[in-house]
XYZ file of N, CA and C in Angstrom:
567
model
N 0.833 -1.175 0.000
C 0.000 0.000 0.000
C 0.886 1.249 0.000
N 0.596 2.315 -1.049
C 1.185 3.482 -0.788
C 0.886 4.414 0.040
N 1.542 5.465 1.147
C 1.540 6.150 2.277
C 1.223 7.452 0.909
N 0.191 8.583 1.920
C 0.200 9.788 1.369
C 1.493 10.514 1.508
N 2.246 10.021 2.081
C 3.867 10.437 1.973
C 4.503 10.551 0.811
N 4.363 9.177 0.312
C 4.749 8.685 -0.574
C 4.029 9.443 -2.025
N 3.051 9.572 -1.813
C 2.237 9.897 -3.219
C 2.270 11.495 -3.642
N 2.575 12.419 -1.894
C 2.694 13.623 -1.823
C 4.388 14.255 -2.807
N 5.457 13.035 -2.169
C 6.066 13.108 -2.610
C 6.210 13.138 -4.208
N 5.889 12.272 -4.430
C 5.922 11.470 -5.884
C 5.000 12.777 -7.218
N 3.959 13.621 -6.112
C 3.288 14.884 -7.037
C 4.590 15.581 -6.755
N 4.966 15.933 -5.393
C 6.518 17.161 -5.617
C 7.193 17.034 -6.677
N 8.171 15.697 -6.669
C 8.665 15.385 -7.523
C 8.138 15.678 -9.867
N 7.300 15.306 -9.229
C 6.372 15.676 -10.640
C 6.113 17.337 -11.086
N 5.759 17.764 -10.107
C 5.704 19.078 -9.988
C 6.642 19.925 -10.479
N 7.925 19.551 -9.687
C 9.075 20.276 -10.065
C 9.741 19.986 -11.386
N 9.676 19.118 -11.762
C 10.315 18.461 -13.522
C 9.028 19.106 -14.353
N 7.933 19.589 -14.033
C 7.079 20.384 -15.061
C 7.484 21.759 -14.705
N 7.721 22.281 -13.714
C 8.282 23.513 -13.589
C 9.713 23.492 -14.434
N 10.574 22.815 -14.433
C 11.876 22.993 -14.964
C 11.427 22.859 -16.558
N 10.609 21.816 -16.983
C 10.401 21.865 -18.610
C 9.638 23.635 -18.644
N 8.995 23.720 -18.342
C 8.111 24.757 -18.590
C 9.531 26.246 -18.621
N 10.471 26.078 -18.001
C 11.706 27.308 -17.615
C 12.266 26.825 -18.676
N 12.743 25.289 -18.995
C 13.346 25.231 -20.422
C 12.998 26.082 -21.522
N 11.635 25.680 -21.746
C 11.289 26.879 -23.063
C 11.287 27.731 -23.062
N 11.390 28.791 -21.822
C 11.576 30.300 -21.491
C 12.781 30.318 -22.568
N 13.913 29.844 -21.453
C 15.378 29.771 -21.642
C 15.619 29.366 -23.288
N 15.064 28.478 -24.097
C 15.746 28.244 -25.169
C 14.752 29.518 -26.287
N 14.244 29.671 -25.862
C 13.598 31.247 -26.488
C 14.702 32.162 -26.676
N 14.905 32.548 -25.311
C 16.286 33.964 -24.823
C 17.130 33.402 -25.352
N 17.596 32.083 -25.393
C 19.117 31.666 -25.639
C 19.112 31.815 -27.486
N 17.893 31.297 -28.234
C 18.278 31.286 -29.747
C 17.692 32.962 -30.141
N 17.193 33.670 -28.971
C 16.985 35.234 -29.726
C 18.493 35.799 -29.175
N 19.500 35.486 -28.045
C 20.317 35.898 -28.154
C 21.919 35.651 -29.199
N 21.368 34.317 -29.455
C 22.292 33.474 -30.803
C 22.208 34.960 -31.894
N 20.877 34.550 -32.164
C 20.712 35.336 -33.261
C 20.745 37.054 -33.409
N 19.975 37.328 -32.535
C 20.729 39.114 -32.019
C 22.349 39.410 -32.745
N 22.883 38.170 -31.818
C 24.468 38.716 -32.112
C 25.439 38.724 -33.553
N 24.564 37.125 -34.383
C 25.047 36.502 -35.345
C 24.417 38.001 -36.240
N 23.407 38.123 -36.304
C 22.819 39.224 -37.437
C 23.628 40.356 -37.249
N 23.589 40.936 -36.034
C 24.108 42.370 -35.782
C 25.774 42.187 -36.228
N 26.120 41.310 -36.127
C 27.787 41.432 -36.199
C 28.050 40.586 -37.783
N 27.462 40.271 -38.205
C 27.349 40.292 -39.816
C 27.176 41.244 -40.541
N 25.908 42.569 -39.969
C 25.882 43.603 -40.552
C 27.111 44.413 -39.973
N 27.449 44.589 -38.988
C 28.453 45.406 -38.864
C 29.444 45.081 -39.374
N 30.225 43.918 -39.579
C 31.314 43.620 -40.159
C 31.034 42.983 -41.756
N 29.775 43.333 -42.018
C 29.384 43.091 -43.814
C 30.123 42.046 -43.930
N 29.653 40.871 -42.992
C 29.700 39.562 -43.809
C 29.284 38.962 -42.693
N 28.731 37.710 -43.323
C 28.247 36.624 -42.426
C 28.938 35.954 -42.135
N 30.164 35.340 -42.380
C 31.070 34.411 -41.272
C 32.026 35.982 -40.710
N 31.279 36.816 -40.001
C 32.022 37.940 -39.186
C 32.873 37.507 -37.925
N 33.143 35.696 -37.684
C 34.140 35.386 -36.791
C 35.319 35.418 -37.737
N 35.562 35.386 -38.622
C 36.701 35.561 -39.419
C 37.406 36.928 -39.754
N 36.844 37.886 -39.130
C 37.794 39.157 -39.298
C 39.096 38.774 -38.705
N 39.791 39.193 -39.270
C 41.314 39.596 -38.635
C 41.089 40.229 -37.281
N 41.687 39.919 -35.980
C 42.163 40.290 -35.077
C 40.418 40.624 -33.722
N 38.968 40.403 -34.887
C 37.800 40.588 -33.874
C 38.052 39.650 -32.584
N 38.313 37.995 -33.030
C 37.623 37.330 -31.552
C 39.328 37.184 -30.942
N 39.343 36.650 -29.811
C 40.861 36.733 -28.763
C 40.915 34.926 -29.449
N 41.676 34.452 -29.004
C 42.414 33.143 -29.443
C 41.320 32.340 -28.795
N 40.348 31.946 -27.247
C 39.756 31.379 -26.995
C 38.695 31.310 -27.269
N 37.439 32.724 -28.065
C 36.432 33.138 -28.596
C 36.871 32.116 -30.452
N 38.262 32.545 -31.020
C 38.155 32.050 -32.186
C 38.318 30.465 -31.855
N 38.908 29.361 -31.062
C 38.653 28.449 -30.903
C 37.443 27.800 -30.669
N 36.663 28.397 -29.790
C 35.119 27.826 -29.971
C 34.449 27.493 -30.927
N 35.012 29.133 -31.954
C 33.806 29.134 -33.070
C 35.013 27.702 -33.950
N 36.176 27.818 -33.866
C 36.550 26.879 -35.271
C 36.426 25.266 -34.919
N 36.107 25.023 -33.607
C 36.136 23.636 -32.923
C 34.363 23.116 -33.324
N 33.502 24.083 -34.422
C 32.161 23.538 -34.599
C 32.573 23.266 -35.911
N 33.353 22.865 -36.234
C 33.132 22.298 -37.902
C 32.392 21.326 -38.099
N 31.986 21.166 -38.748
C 31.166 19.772 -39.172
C 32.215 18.419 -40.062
N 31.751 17.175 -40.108
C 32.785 16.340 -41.160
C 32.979 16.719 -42.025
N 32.016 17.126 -43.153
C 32.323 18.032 -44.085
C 33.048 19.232 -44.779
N 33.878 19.871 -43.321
C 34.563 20.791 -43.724
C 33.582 22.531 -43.358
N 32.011 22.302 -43.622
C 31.170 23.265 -43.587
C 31.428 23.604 -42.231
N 31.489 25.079 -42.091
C 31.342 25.573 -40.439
C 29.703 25.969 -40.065
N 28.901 25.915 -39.282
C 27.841 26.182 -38.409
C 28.343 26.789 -37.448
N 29.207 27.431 -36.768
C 29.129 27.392 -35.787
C 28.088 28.372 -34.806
N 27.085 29.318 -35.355
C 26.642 30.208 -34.740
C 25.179 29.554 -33.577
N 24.975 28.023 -33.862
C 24.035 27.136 -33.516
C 24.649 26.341 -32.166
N 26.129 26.082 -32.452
C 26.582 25.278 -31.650
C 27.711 25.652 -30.471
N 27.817 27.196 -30.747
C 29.001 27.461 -29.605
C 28.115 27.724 -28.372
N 28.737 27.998 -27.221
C 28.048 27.730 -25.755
C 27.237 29.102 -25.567
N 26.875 28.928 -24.444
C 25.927 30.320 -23.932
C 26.914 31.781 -23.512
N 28.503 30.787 -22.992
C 28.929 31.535 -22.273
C 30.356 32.206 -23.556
N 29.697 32.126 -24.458
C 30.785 33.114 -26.198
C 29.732 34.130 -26.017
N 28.646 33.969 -26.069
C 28.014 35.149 -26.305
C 28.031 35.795 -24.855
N 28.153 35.402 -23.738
C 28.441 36.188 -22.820
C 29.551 36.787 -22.797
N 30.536 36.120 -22.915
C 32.083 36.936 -23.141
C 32.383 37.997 -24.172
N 31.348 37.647 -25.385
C 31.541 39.061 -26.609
C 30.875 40.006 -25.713
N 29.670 40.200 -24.718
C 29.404 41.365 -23.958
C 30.369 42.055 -22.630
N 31.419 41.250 -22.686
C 32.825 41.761 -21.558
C 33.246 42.556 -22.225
N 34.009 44.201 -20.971
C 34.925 44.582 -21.551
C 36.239 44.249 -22.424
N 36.584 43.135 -22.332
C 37.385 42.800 -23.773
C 37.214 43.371 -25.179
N 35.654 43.091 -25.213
C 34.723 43.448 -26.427
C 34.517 44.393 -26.388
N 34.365 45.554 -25.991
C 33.771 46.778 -25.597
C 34.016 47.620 -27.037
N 35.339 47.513 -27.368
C 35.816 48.530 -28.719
C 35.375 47.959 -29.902
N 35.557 46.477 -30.382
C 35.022 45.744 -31.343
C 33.768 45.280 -31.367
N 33.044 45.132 -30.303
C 32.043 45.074 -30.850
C 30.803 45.882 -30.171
N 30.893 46.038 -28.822
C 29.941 46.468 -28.068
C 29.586 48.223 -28.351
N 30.752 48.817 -29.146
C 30.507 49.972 -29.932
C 29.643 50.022 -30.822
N 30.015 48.985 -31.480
C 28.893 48.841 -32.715
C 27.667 48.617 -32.626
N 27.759 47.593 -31.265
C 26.296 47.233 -30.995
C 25.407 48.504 -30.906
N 26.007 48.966 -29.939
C 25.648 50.426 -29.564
C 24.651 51.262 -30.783
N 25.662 51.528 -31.708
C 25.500 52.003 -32.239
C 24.047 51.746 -33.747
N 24.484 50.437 -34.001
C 22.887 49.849 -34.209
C 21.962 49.741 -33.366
N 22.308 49.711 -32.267
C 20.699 49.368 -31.280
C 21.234 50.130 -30.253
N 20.230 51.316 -30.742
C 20.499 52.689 -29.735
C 19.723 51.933 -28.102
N 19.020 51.361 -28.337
C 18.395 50.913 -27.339
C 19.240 50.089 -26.062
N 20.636 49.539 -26.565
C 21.038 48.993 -25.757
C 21.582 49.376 -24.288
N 21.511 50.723 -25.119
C 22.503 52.260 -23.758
C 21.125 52.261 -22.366
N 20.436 51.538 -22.563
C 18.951 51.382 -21.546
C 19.954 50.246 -20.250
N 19.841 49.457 -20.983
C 20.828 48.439 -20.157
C 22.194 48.649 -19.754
N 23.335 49.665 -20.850
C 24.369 49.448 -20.944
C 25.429 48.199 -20.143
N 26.719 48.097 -21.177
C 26.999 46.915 -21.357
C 27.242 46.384 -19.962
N 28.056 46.605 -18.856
C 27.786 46.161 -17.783
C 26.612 45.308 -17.187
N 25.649 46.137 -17.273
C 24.156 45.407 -16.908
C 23.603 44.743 -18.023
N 23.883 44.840 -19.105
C 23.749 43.627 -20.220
C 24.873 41.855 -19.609
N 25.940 42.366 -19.221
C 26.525 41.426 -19.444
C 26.385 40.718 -17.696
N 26.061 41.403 -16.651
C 25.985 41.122 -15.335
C 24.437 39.931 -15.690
N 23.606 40.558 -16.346
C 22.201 39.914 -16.542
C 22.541 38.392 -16.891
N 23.281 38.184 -17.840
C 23.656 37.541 -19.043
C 24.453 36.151 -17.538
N 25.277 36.975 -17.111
C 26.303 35.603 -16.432
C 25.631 35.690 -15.458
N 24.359 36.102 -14.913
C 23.625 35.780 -14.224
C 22.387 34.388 -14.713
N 21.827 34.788 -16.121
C 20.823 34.024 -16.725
C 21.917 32.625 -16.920
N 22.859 32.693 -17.535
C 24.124 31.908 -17.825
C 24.409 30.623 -16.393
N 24.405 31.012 -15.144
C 24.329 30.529 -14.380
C 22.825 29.972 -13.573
N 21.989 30.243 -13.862
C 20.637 29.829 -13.805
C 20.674 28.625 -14.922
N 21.138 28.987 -16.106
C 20.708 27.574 -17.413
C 21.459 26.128 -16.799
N 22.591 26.883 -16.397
C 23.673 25.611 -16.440
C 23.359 25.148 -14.869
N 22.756 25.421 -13.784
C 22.046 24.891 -12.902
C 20.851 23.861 -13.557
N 20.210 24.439 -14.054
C 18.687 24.036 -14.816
C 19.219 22.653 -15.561
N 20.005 22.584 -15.864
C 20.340 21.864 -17.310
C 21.482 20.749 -15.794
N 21.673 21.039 -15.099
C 22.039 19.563 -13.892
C 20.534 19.366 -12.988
N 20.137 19.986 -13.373
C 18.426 19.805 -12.126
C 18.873 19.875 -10.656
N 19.951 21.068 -10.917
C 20.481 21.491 -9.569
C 19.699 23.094 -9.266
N 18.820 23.390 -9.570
C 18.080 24.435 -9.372
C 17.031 24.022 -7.718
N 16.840 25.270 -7.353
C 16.455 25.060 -6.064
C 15.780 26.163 -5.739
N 14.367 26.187 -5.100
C 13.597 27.513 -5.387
C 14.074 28.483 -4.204
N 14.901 28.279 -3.704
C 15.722 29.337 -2.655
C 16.198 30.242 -3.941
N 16.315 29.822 -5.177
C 17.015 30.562 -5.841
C 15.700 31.572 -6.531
N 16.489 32.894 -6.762
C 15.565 34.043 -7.473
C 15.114 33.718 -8.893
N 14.381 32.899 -9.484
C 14.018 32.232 -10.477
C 12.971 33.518 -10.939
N 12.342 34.121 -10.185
C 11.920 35.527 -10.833
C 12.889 36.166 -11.458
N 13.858 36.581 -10.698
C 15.377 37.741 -10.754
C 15.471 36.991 -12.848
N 15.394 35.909 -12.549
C 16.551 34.881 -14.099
C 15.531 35.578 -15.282
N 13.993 34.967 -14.841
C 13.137 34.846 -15.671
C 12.782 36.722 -16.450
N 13.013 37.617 -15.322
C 13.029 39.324 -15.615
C 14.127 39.605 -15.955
N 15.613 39.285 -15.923
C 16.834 39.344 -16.602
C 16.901 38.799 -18.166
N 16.405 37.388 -18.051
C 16.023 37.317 -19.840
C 14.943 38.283 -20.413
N 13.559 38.563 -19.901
C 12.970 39.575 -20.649
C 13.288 40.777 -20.413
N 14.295 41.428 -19.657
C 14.675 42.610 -19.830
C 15.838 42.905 -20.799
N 16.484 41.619 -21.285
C 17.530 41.407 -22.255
C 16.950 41.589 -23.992
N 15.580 40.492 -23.384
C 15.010 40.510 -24.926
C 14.189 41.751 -25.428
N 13.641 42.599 -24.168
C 12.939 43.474 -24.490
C 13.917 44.795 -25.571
N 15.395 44.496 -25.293
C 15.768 45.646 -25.329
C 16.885 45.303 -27.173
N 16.840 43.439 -27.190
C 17.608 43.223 -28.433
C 16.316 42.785 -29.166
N 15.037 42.216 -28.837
C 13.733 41.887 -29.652
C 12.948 41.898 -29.547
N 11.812 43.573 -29.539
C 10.976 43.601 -28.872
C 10.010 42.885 -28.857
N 9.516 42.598 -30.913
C 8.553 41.898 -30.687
C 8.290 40.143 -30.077
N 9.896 39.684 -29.822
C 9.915 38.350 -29.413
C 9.663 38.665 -27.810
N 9.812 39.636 -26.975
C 9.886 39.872 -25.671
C 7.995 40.030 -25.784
N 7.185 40.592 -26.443
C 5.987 40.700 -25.805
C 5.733 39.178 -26.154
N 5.588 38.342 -26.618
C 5.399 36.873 -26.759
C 6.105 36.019 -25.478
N 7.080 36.538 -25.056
C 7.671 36.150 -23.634
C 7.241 36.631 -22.325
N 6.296 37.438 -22.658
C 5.956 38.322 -21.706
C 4.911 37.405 -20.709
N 3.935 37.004 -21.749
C 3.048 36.279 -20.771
C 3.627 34.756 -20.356
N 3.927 34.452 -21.042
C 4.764 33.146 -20.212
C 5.718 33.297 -19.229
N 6.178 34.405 -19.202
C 7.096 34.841 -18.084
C 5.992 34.970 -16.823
N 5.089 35.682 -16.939
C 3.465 35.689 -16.189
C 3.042 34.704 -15.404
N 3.052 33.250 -16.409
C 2.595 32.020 -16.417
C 3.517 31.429 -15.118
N 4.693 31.557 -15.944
C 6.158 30.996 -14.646
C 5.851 31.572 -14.183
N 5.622 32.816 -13.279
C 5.908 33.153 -12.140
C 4.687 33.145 -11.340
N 3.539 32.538 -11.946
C 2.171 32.255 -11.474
C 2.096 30.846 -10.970
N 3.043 30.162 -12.056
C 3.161 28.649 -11.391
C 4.040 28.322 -10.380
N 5.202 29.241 -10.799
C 6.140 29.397 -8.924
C 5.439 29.325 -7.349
N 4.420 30.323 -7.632
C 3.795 30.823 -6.400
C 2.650 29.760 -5.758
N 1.823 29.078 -7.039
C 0.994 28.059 -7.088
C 1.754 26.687 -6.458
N 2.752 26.437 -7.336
C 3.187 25.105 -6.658
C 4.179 25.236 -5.806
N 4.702 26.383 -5.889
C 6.053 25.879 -4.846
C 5.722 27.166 -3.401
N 5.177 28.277 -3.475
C 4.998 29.010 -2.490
C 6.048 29.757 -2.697
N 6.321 30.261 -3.774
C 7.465 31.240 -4.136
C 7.040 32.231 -4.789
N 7.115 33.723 -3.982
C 7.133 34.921 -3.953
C 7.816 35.329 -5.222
N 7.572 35.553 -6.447
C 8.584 36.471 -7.140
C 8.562 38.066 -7.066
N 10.028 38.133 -7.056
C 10.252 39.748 -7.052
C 10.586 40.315 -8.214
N 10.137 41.731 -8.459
C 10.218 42.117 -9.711
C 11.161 43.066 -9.832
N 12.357 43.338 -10.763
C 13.605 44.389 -10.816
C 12.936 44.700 -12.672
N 13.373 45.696 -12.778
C 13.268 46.780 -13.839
C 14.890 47.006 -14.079
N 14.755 47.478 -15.594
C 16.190 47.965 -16.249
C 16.326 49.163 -15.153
C-alpha cells in the first residue's frame, strides 16, 4: 500500500520536472533570440556573415570555440553550436571597442541596459541555465530575478519576441507561487 507520503512526494517530484520543462522553453527562447541578435548584428556590422573571421575581432579562446564547430564536411555552423557563455564573453569589456561599440551604435536601445548590466544579466541568466540543465536548481534561488533578466535582455535586443515572452514569463511566475509558495520579485532595467 502506498503512504500519502509517498504519493505527496511522488506529485513534488512531478511538480518540479514540469516547472523545470516549462523554464526550459523560457530559456531556449532567450538563448536562440540571443544566438541570433548577435550573429545578425555582427554580420551587418562587419558586412559579412562568417564575421568570426575578421582579422584580429575574436581573442584566441572566442576564435577556438567558433573553429572547434566544424562539421565532417569541412562546412562551419558554428553560430548554432558554440556555448551560452561566447556570447556572454563578446558582452565583456574585452569586447567593448570591437564590438559592443557597434552594438551600440545599431541598437540605440542597448545604452537602456548598458553593457555592464547587459553582461551582469547575461552571467547571471548563464548561471541559472547551467544549474537548470544539472536539475540542480532550487527555489531558494531568485528564479523571478533569471526569468526578468532574460525579458529585460530581450525586451531591449527583440521587442517583438519579448511581448510573446511576456506572458509566459506571467505564467512561470504564477506557477512558482501556485506550486512551490514562491514569492517572485520584480527588478526593472
Amino acid at each position: 500500500m502506498i503512504s500519502t507520503y509517498e504519493v505527496r512526494c511522488s506529485q513534488l517530484i512531478e511538480d518540479y520536472f514540469q516547472i523545470l520543462g516549462e523554464l526550459w522553453v523560457f530559456l531556449a527562447i532567450f538563448e536562440t533570440t540571443l544566438r541570433n541578435f548577435f550573429d545578425l548584428a555582427l554580420a551587418k556590422i562587419y558586412e559579412r556573415r562568417n564575421w568570426w573571421e575578421v582579422d584580429g575581432l575574436l581573442r584566441f579562446n572566442e576564435l577556438k570555440a567558433m573553429t572547434k564547430t566544424r562539421t565532417g564536411a569541412g562546412e562551419m555552423i558554428p553560430v548554432n553550436r558554440v556555448s551560452m557563455g561566447f556570447w556572454v564573453t563578446l558582452s565583456s569589456r574585452s569586447y567593448h571597442a570591437k564590438i559592443w561599440k557597434h552594438l551600440i551604435h545599431l541598437h540605440p536601445s542597448l545604452k537602456l541596459i548598458g553593457r555592464r548590466g547587459f553582461q551582469h544579466r547575461l552571467l547571471v541568466v548563464r548561471d541559472f541555465r547551467n544549474k537548470l540543465a544539472h536539475h540542480n536548481i532550487t527555489l531558494q534561488r531568485n528564479i523571478a530575478r533569471d526569468i526578468d533578466y532574460m525579458q529585460q535582455i530581450t525586451e531591449v535586443i527583440a521587442p517583438t519576441i519579448a511581448r510573446g515572452m511576456k506572458h509566459r514569463a506571467q505564467t512561470l511566475k504564477k506557477i512558482l507561487v501556485a506550486e512551490a509558495g514562491f514569492e517572485p520579485t520584480t527588478q526593472r532595467l
